[in-house]
Coordinates of C-alpha atoms and ligand atoms in Angstrom, one line a residue:
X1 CA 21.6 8.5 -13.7
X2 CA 19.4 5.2 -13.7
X3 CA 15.9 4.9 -11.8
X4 CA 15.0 1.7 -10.7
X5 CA 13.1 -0.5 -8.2
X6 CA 15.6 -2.0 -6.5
X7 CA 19.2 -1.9 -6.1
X8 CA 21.0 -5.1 -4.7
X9 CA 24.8 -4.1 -3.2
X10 CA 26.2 -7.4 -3.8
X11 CA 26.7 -10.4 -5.8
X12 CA 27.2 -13.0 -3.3
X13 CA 24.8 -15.9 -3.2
X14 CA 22.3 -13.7 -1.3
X15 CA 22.4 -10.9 -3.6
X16 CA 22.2 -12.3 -7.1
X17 CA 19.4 -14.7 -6.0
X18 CA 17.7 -11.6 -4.7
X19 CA 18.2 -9.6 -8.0
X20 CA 17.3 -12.6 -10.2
X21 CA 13.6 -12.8 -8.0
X22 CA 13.1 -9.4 -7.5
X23 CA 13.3 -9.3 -11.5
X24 CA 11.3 -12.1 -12.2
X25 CA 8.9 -10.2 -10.2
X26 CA 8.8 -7.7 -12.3
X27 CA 11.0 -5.3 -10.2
X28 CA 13.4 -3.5 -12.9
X29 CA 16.6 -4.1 -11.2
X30 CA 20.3 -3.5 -10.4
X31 CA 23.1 -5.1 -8.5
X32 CA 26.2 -3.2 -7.8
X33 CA 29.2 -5.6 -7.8
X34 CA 32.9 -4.2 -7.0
X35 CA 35.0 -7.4 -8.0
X36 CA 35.5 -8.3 -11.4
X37 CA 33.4 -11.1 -11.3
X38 CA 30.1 -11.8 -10.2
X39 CA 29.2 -14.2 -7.3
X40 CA 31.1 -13.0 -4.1
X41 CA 32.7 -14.8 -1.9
X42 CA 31.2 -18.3 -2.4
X43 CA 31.8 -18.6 -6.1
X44 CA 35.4 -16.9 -6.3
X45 CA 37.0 -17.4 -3.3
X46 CA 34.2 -19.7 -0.8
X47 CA 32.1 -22.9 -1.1
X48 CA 33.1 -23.3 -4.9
X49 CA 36.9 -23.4 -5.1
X50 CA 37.2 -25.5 -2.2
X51 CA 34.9 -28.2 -3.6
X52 CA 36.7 -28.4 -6.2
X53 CA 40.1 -28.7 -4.6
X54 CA 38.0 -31.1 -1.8
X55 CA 36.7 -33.5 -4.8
X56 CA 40.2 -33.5 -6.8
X57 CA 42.1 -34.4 -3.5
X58 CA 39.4 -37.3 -2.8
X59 CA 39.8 -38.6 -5.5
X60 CA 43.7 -39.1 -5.2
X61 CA 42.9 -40.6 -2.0
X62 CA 40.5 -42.9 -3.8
X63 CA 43.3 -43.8 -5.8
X64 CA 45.7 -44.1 -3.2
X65 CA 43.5 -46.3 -0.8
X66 CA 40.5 -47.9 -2.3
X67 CA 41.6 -48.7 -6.3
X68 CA 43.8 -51.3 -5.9
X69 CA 41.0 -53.1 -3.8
X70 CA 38.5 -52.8 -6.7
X71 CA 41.3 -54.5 -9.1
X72 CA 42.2 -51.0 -10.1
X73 CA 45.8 -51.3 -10.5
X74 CA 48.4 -48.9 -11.5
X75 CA 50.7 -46.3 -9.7
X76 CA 48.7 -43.6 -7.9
X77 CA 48.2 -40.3 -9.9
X78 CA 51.1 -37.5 -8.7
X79 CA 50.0 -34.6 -7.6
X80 CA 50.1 -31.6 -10.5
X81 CA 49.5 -29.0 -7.8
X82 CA 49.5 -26.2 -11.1
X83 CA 46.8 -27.8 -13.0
X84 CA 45.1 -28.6 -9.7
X85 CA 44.6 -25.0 -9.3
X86 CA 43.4 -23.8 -13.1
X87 CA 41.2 -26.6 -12.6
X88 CA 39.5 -24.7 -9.4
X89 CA 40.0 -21.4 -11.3
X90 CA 38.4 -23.2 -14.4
X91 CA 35.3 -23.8 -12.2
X92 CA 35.3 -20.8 -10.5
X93 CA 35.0 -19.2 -14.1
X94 CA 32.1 -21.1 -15.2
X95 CA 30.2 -20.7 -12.4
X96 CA 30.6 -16.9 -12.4
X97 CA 29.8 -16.4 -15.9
X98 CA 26.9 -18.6 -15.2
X99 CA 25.5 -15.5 -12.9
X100 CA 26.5 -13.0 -15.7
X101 CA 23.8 -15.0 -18.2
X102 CA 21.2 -15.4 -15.7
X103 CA 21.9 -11.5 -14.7
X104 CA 21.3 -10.8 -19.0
X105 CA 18.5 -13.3 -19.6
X106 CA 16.7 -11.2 -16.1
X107 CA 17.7 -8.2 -17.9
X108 CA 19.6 -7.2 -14.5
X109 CA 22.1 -4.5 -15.2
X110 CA 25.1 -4.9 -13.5
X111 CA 26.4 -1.7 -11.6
X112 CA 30.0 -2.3 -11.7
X113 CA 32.1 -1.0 -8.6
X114 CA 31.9 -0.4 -4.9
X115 CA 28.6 0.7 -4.2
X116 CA 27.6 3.8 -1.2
X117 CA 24.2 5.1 0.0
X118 CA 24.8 8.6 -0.1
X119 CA 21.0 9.0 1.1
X120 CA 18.0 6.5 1.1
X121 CA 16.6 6.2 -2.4
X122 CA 20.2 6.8 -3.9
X123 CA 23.5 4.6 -4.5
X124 CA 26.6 5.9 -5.9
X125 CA 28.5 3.3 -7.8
X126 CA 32.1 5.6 -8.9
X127 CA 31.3 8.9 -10.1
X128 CA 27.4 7.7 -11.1
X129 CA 24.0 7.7 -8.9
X130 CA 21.2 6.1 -9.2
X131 CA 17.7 5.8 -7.6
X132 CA 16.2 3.0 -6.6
X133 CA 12.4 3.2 -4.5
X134 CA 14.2 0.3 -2.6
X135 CA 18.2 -0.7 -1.8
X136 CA 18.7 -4.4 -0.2
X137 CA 22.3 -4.5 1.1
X138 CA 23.7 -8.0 0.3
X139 CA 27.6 -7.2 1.2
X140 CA 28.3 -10.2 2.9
X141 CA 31.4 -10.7 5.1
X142 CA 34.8 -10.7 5.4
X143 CA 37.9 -12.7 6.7
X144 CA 38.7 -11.7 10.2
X145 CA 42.0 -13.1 12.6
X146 CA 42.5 -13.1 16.5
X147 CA 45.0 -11.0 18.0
X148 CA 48.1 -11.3 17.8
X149 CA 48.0 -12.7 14.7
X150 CA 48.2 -10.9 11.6
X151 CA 47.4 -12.7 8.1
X152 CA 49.7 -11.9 5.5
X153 CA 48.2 -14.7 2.7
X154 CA 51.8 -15.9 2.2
X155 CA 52.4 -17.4 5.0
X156 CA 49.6 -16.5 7.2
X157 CA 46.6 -17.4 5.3
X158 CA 42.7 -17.0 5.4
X159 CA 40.8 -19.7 3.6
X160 CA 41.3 -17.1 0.6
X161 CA 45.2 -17.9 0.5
X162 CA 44.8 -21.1 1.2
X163 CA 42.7 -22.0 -1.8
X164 CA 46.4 -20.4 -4.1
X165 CA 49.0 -21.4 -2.4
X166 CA 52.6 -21.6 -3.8
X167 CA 52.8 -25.4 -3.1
X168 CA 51.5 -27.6 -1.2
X169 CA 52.9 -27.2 2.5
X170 CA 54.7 -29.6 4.2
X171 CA 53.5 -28.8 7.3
X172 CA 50.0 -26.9 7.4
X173 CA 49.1 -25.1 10.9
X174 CA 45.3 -24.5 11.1
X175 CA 43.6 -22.0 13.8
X176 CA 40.3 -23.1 14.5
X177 CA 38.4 -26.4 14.3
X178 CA 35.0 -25.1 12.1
X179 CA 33.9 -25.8 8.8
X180 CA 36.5 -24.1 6.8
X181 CA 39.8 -25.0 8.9
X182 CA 38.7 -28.8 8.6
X183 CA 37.2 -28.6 4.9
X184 CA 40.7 -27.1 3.9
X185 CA 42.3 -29.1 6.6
X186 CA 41.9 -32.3 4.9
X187 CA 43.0 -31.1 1.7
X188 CA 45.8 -30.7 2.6
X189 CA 45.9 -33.7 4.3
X190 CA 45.1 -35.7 1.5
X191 CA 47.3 -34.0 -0.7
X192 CA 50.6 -34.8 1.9
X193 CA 50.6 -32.0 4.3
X194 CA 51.4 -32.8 8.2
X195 CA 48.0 -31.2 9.3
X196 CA 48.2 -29.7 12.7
X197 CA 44.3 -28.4 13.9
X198 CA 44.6 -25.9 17.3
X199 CA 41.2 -25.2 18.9
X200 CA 40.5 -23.2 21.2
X201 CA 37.6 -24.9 22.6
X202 CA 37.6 -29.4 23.7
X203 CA 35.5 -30.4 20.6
X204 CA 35.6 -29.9 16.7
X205 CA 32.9 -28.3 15.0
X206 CA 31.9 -27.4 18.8
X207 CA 28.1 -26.2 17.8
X208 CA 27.4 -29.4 16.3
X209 CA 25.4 -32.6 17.8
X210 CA 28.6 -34.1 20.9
X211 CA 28.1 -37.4 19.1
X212 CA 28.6 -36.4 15.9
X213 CA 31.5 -34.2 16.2
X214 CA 33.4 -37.0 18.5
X215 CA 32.9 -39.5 15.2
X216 CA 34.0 -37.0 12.8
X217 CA 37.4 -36.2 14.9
X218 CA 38.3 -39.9 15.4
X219 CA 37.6 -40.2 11.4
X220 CA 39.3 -37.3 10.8
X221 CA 42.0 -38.3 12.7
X222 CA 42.8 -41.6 11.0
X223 CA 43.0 -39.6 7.9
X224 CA 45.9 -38.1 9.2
X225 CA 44.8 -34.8 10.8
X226 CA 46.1 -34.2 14.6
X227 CA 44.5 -32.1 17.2
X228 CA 45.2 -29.9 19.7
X229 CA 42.2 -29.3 21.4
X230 CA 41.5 -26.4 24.4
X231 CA 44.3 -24.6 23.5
X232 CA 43.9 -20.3 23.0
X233 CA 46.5 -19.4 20.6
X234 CA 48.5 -16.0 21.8
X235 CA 50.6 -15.2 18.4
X236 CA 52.3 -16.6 15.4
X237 CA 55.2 -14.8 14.3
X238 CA 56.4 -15.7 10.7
X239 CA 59.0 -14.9 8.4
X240 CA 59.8 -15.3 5.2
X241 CA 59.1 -18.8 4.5
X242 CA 58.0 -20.5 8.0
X243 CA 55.9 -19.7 11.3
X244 CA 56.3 -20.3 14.9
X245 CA 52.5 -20.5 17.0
X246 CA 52.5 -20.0 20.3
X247 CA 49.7 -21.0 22.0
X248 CA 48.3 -21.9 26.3
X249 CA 46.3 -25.1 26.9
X250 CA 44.1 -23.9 28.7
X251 CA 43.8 -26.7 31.5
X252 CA 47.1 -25.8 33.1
X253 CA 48.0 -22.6 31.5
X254 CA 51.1 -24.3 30.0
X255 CA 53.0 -21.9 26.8
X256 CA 54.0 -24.6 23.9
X257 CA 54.8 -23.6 20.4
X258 CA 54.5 -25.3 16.8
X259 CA 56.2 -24.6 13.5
X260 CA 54.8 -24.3 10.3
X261 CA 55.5 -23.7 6.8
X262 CA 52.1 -22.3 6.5
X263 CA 49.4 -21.3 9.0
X264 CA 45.9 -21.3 8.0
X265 CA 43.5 -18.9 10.2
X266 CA 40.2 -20.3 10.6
X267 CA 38.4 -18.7 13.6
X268 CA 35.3 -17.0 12.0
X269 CA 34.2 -14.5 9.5
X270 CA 33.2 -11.0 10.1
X271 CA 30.4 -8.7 8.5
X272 CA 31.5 -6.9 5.8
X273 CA 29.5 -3.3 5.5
X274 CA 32.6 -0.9 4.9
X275 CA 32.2 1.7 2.8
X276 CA 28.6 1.7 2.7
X277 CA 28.2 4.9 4.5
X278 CA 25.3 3.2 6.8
X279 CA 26.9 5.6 10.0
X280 CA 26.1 8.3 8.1
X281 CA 22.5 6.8 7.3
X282 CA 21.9 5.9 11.1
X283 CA 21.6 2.7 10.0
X284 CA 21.5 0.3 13.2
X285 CA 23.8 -1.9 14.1
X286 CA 24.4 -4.4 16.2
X287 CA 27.7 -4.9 18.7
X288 CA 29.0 -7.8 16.7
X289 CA 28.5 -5.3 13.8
X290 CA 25.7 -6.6 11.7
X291 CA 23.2 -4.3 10.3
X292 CA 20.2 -5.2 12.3
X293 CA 17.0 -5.8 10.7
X294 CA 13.4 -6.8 11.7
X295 CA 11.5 -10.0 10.7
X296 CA 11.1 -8.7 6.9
X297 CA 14.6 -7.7 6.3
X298 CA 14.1 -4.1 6.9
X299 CA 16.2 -1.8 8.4
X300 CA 15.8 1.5 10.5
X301 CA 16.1 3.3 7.4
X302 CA 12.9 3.5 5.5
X303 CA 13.8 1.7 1.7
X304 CA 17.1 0.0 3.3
X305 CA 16.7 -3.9 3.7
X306 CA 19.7 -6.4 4.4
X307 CA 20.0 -9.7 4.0
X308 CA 22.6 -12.6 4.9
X309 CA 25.9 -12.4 6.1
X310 CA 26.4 -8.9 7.4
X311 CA 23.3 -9.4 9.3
X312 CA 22.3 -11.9 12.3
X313 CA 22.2 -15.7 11.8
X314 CA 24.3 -18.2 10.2
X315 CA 26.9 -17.5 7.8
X316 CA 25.8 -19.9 5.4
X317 CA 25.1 -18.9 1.6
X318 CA 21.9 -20.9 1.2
X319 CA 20.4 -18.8 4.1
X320 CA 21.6 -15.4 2.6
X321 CA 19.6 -17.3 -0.9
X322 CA 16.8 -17.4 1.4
X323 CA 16.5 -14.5 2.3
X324 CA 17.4 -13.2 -0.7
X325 CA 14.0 -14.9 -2.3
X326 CA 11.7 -13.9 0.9
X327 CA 13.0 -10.0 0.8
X328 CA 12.4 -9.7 -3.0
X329 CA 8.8 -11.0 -2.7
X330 CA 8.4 -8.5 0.2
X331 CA 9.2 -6.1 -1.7
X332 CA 7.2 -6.9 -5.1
X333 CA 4.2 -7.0 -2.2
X334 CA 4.1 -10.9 -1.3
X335 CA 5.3 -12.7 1.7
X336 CA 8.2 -13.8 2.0
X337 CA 9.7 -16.1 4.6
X338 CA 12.5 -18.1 5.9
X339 CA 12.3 -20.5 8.5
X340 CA 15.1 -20.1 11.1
X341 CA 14.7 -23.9 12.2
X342 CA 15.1 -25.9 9.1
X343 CA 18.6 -24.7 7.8
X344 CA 21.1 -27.4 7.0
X345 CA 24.1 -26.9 7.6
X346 CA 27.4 -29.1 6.0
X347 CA 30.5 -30.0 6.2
X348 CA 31.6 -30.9 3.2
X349 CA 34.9 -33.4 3.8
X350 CA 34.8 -37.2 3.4
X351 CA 32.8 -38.4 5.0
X352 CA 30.5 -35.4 4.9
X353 CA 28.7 -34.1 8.1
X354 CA 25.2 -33.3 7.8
X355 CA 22.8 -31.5 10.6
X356 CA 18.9 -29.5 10.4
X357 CA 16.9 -29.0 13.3
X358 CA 18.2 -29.2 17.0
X359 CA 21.3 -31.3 18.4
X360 CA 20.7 -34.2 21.3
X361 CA 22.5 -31.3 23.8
X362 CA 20.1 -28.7 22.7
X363 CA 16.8 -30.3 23.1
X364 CA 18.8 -31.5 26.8
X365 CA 19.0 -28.2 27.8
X366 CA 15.3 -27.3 26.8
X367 CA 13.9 -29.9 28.7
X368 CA 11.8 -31.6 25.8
X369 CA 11.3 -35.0 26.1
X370 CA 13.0 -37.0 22.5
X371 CA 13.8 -40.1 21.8
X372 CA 16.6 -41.0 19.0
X373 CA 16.8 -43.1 16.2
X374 CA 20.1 -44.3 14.6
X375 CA 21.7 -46.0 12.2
X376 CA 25.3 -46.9 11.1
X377 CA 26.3 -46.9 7.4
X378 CA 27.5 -50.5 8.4
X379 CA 24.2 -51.8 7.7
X380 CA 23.6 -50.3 4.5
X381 CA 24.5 -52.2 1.3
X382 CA 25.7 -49.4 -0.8
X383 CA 28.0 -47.7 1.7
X384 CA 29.8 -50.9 1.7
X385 CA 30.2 -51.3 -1.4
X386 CA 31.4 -48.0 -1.8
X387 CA 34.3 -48.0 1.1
X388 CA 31.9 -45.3 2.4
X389 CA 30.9 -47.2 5.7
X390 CA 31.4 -44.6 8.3
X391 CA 29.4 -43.3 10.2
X392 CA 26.1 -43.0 11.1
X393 CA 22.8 -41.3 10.5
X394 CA 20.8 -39.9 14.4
X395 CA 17.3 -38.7 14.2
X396 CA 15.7 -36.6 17.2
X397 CA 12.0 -36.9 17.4
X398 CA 9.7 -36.2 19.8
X399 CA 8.7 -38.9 22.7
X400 CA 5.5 -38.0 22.3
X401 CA 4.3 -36.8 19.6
X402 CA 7.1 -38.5 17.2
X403 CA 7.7 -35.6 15.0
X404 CA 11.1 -35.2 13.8
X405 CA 13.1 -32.1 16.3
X406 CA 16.5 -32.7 14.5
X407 CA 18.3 -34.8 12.7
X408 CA 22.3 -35.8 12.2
X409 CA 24.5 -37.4 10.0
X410 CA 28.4 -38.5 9.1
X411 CA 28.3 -40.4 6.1
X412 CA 28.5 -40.4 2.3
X413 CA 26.6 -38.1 0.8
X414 CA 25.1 -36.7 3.9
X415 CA 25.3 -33.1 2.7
X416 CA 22.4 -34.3 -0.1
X417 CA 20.9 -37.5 2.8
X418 CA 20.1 -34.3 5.0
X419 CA 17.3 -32.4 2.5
X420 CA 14.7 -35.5 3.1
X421 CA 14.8 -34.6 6.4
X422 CA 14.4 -30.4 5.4
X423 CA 11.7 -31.5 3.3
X424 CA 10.1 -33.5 6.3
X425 CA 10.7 -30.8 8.8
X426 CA 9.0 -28.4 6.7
X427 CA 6.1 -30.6 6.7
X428 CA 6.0 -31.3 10.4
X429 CA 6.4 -35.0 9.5
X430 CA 6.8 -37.6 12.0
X431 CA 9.9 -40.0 12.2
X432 CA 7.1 -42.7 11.3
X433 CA 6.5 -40.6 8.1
X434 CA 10.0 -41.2 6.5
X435 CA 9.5 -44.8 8.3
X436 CA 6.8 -45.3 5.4
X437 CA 8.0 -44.3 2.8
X438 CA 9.5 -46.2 0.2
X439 CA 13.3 -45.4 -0.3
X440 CA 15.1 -47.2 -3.4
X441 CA 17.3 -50.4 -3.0
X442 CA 20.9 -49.8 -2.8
X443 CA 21.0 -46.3 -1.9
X444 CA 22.6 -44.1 0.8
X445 CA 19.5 -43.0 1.2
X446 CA 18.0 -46.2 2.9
X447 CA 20.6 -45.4 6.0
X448 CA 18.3 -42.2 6.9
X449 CA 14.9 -44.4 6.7
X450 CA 16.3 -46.9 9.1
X451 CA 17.4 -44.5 11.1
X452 CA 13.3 -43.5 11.3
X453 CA 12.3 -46.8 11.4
X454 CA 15.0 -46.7 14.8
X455 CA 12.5 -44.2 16.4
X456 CA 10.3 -46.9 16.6
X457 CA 9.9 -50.8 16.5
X458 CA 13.6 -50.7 15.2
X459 CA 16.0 -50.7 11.9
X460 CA 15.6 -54.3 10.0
X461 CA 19.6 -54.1 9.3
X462 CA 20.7 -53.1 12.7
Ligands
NAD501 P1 33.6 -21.4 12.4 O1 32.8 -20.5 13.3 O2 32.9 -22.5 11.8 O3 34.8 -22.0 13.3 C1 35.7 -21.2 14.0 C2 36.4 -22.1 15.0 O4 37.5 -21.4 15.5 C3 35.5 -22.5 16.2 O5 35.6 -23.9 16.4 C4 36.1 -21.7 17.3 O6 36.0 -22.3 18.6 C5 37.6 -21.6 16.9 N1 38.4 -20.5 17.5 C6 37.9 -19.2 17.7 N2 38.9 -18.5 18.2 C7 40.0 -19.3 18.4 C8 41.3 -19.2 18.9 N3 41.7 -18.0 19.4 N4 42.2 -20.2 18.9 C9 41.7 -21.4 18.4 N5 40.5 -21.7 17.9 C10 39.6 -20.6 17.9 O7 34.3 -20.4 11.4 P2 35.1 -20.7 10.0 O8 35.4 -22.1 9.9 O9 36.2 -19.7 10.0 O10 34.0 -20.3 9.0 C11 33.5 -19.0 8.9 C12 32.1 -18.9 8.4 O11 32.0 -19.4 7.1 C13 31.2 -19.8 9.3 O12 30.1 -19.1 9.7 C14 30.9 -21.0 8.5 O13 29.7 -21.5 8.8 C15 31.0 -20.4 7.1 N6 31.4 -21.5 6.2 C16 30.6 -22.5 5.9 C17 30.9 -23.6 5.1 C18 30.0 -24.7 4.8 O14 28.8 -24.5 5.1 N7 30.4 -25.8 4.4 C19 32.2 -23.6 4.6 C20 33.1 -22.6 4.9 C21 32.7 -21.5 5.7

């Protein structure tokens, strides 16, 4: 049996980056980690994989549209759907190793196994326990389906089959019009799939900014992907090798059906805190059945703290990284914090969609009196030069006072465009305050300072 300070359950983005702080803080620490690599969800299965299967098939779309416009010429590159996949497994291995140095150069010892809290102050990790004076629970979450439909990962797939399929599909079903049904949606699509999206509700991406998620179906779109909007799915029954969808539109009740060689569900993620032994603990939960904690990560449970996906809030790995940071300084006695209103959040398909802050319906609804700035990649040098014209950037700032509410953008590069804007939030910087500053000649960048300058006397390329 080991002592320690703290004991992280979890690898995932939220618990290695709180083991690797809490260390540097001079917490001697331990993070229990069940698969056989380190990094959760995000690094072998998540966000990782599918860039790299996202940035592989864009660039055989590059080839296949924009190369021979350049005075590339040639045949288009065939797909090697094999080597396309040890590629993704290729950086899926460097990345996790990566966490396995950083966990050695911390001197983090890593607890391999599922991990159980058998009683505050303890974990059990296979037939070993240790103490720790404190335990952050960092389990993450977990694929989840609607009824009648049962994934199977052959034919029914979560976003972890989909990223090792057998082939690539001829015809792709996906459930679910949110990040990961149109991030793996279009590569498919790129790759030659007939891509079929089914959502339940009238937009994509429904929680995003209305103008932004109409522009990113209609691009979307002419990259091949068709929708089926409004439409509540009631089964999929497969067999061996195909499967049948039957699903209502829901403005006239209407039964239809689609077949599919493969059906990807896509219609959320749950919290994943099996096995933990937190009923046994009394550890409260909430009804959507995340551990609930208060504004420092804390649980009920004196010495039990939680952090990012299995409890409230976005699923997004750079807030679990968050709160990973703030809960470790809490703990070494500092103050940590996150603030709730200046996560990003991306999409990360071509173009990429971008948003921090609140959307044009949000601020609506409130009652706050904005004004918008905005400004198509049309006018910017670069993106033309680039084939990357689409789209557009939208900044939400205040009538009054001019300070920047929210900001929104479809374009290249808008998943990196958007952090200018963090920064600025962060700040409480005014639209005029990006309006001012200098931003380097041709860049992508110059789209989201025109966009600023719009919240006032106007964009010069507009
Ligand atoms: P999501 O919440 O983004 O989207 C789910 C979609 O499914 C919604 O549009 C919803 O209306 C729809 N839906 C729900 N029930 C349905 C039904 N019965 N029939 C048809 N449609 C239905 O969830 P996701 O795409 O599965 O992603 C899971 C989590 O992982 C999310 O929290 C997401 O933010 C996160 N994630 C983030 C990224 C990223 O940041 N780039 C990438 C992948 C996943």
């Amino acid at each position: 049996m080991a002592s320690y300070d703290v004991i992280v359950i979890g690898s995932g983005p939220g618990g290695y980056v709180a083991a690797i702080r809490c260390a540097q803080l001079g917490l001697k620490t331990a993070c229990v980690e069940g698969r056989e690599t380190l990094g959760g969800t995000c690094l072998n299965v998540g966000c990782i994989p599918s860039k790299a299967l996202l940035h592989a098939s864009h660039q055989l779309h590059e080839a296949e549209h924009n190369f021979a416009k350049m005075g590339l010429k040639g045949k288009s590159p065939s797909v090697d759907w094999k080597q396309m996949l040890t590629y993704k497994d290729e950086v899926i291995g460097q990345n996790t190793k990566g966490i396995e140095f950083l966990f050695k150069k911390n001197k983090i010892d890593w607890l391999k196994g599922w991990g159980s809290i058998p009683e505050a102050g303890k974990v059990a990790v296979g037939d070993d326990t240790h103490e720790a004076k404190n335990i952050i629970i960092a389990s993450g979450s977990d694929v989840t389906s609607i009824p009648g439909v049962e994934i199977d990962e052959k034919i029914v797939v979560s976003s972890t089959g989909a990223l090792e399929l057998g082939k690539v599909p001829k015809k792709l079903a996906v459930i679910g019009a949110g990040v990961i049904g149109l991030e793996l949606g279009s590569v498919y699509a790129r790759l030659g799939s007939e891509v079929q999206v089914i959502e339940f509700l009238d937009t994509v991406t429904p929680t995003m900014d209305a103008e932004v998620s109409k522009a990113f179906q209609r691009l979307l779109k002419k990259q091949g992907l068709e929708f089926t909007l409004g439409a509540a799915v009631q089964k999929v029954e497969a067999t061996k090798t195909k499967a049948k969808i039957t699903y209502k539109l829901r403005k006239d009740d209407s039964e239809h059906t689609l077949d599919a060689d493969i059906v990807l569900v896509a219609t959320g993620r749950k919290p994943y805190t099996d096995g933990l032994g937190l009923d046994a603990l009394g550890v409260e939960m909430s009804e959507r059945g995340q551990i609930k904690t208060d504004e420092h990560w804390a649980t009920n449970v004196k010495g039990i703290y939680a952090i990012g996906d299995c409890i409230d809030g976005p699923m997004l790995a750079h807030k679990a990284e968050d709160e990973g940071m703030a809960c470790a300084e809490v703990l070494a006695g500092k103050h940590g914090h996150v603030n709730y209103g200046v996560i990003p959040s991306v999409v990360y398909t071509h173009p990429e969609v971008a948003s921090v802050g609140r959307t044009e319906e949000e601020l609506k609804k409130d009652g706050v009196d904005y004004k918008v700035g905005k400004f198509s990649f049309m006018g910017n040098g670069r993106a033309k030069a680039n084939f990357a014209a689409d789209g557009f950037v939208k900044i939400l700032a205040d009538k009054s006072s001019d300070r920047i509410l929210g900001a929104h953008i479809i374009g290249p590069m808008a998943g990196d465009l958007i952090h200018e804007i963090c920064v600025a939030m962060e700040f409480g910087a005014s639209a005029e305050d990006l309006a001012l500053t200098c931003h380097a000649h041709p860049t992508y960048s110059e789209a989201v300072r025109e966009a600023a300058l719009a919240c006032g006397d106007g964009a010069i390329h507009a």
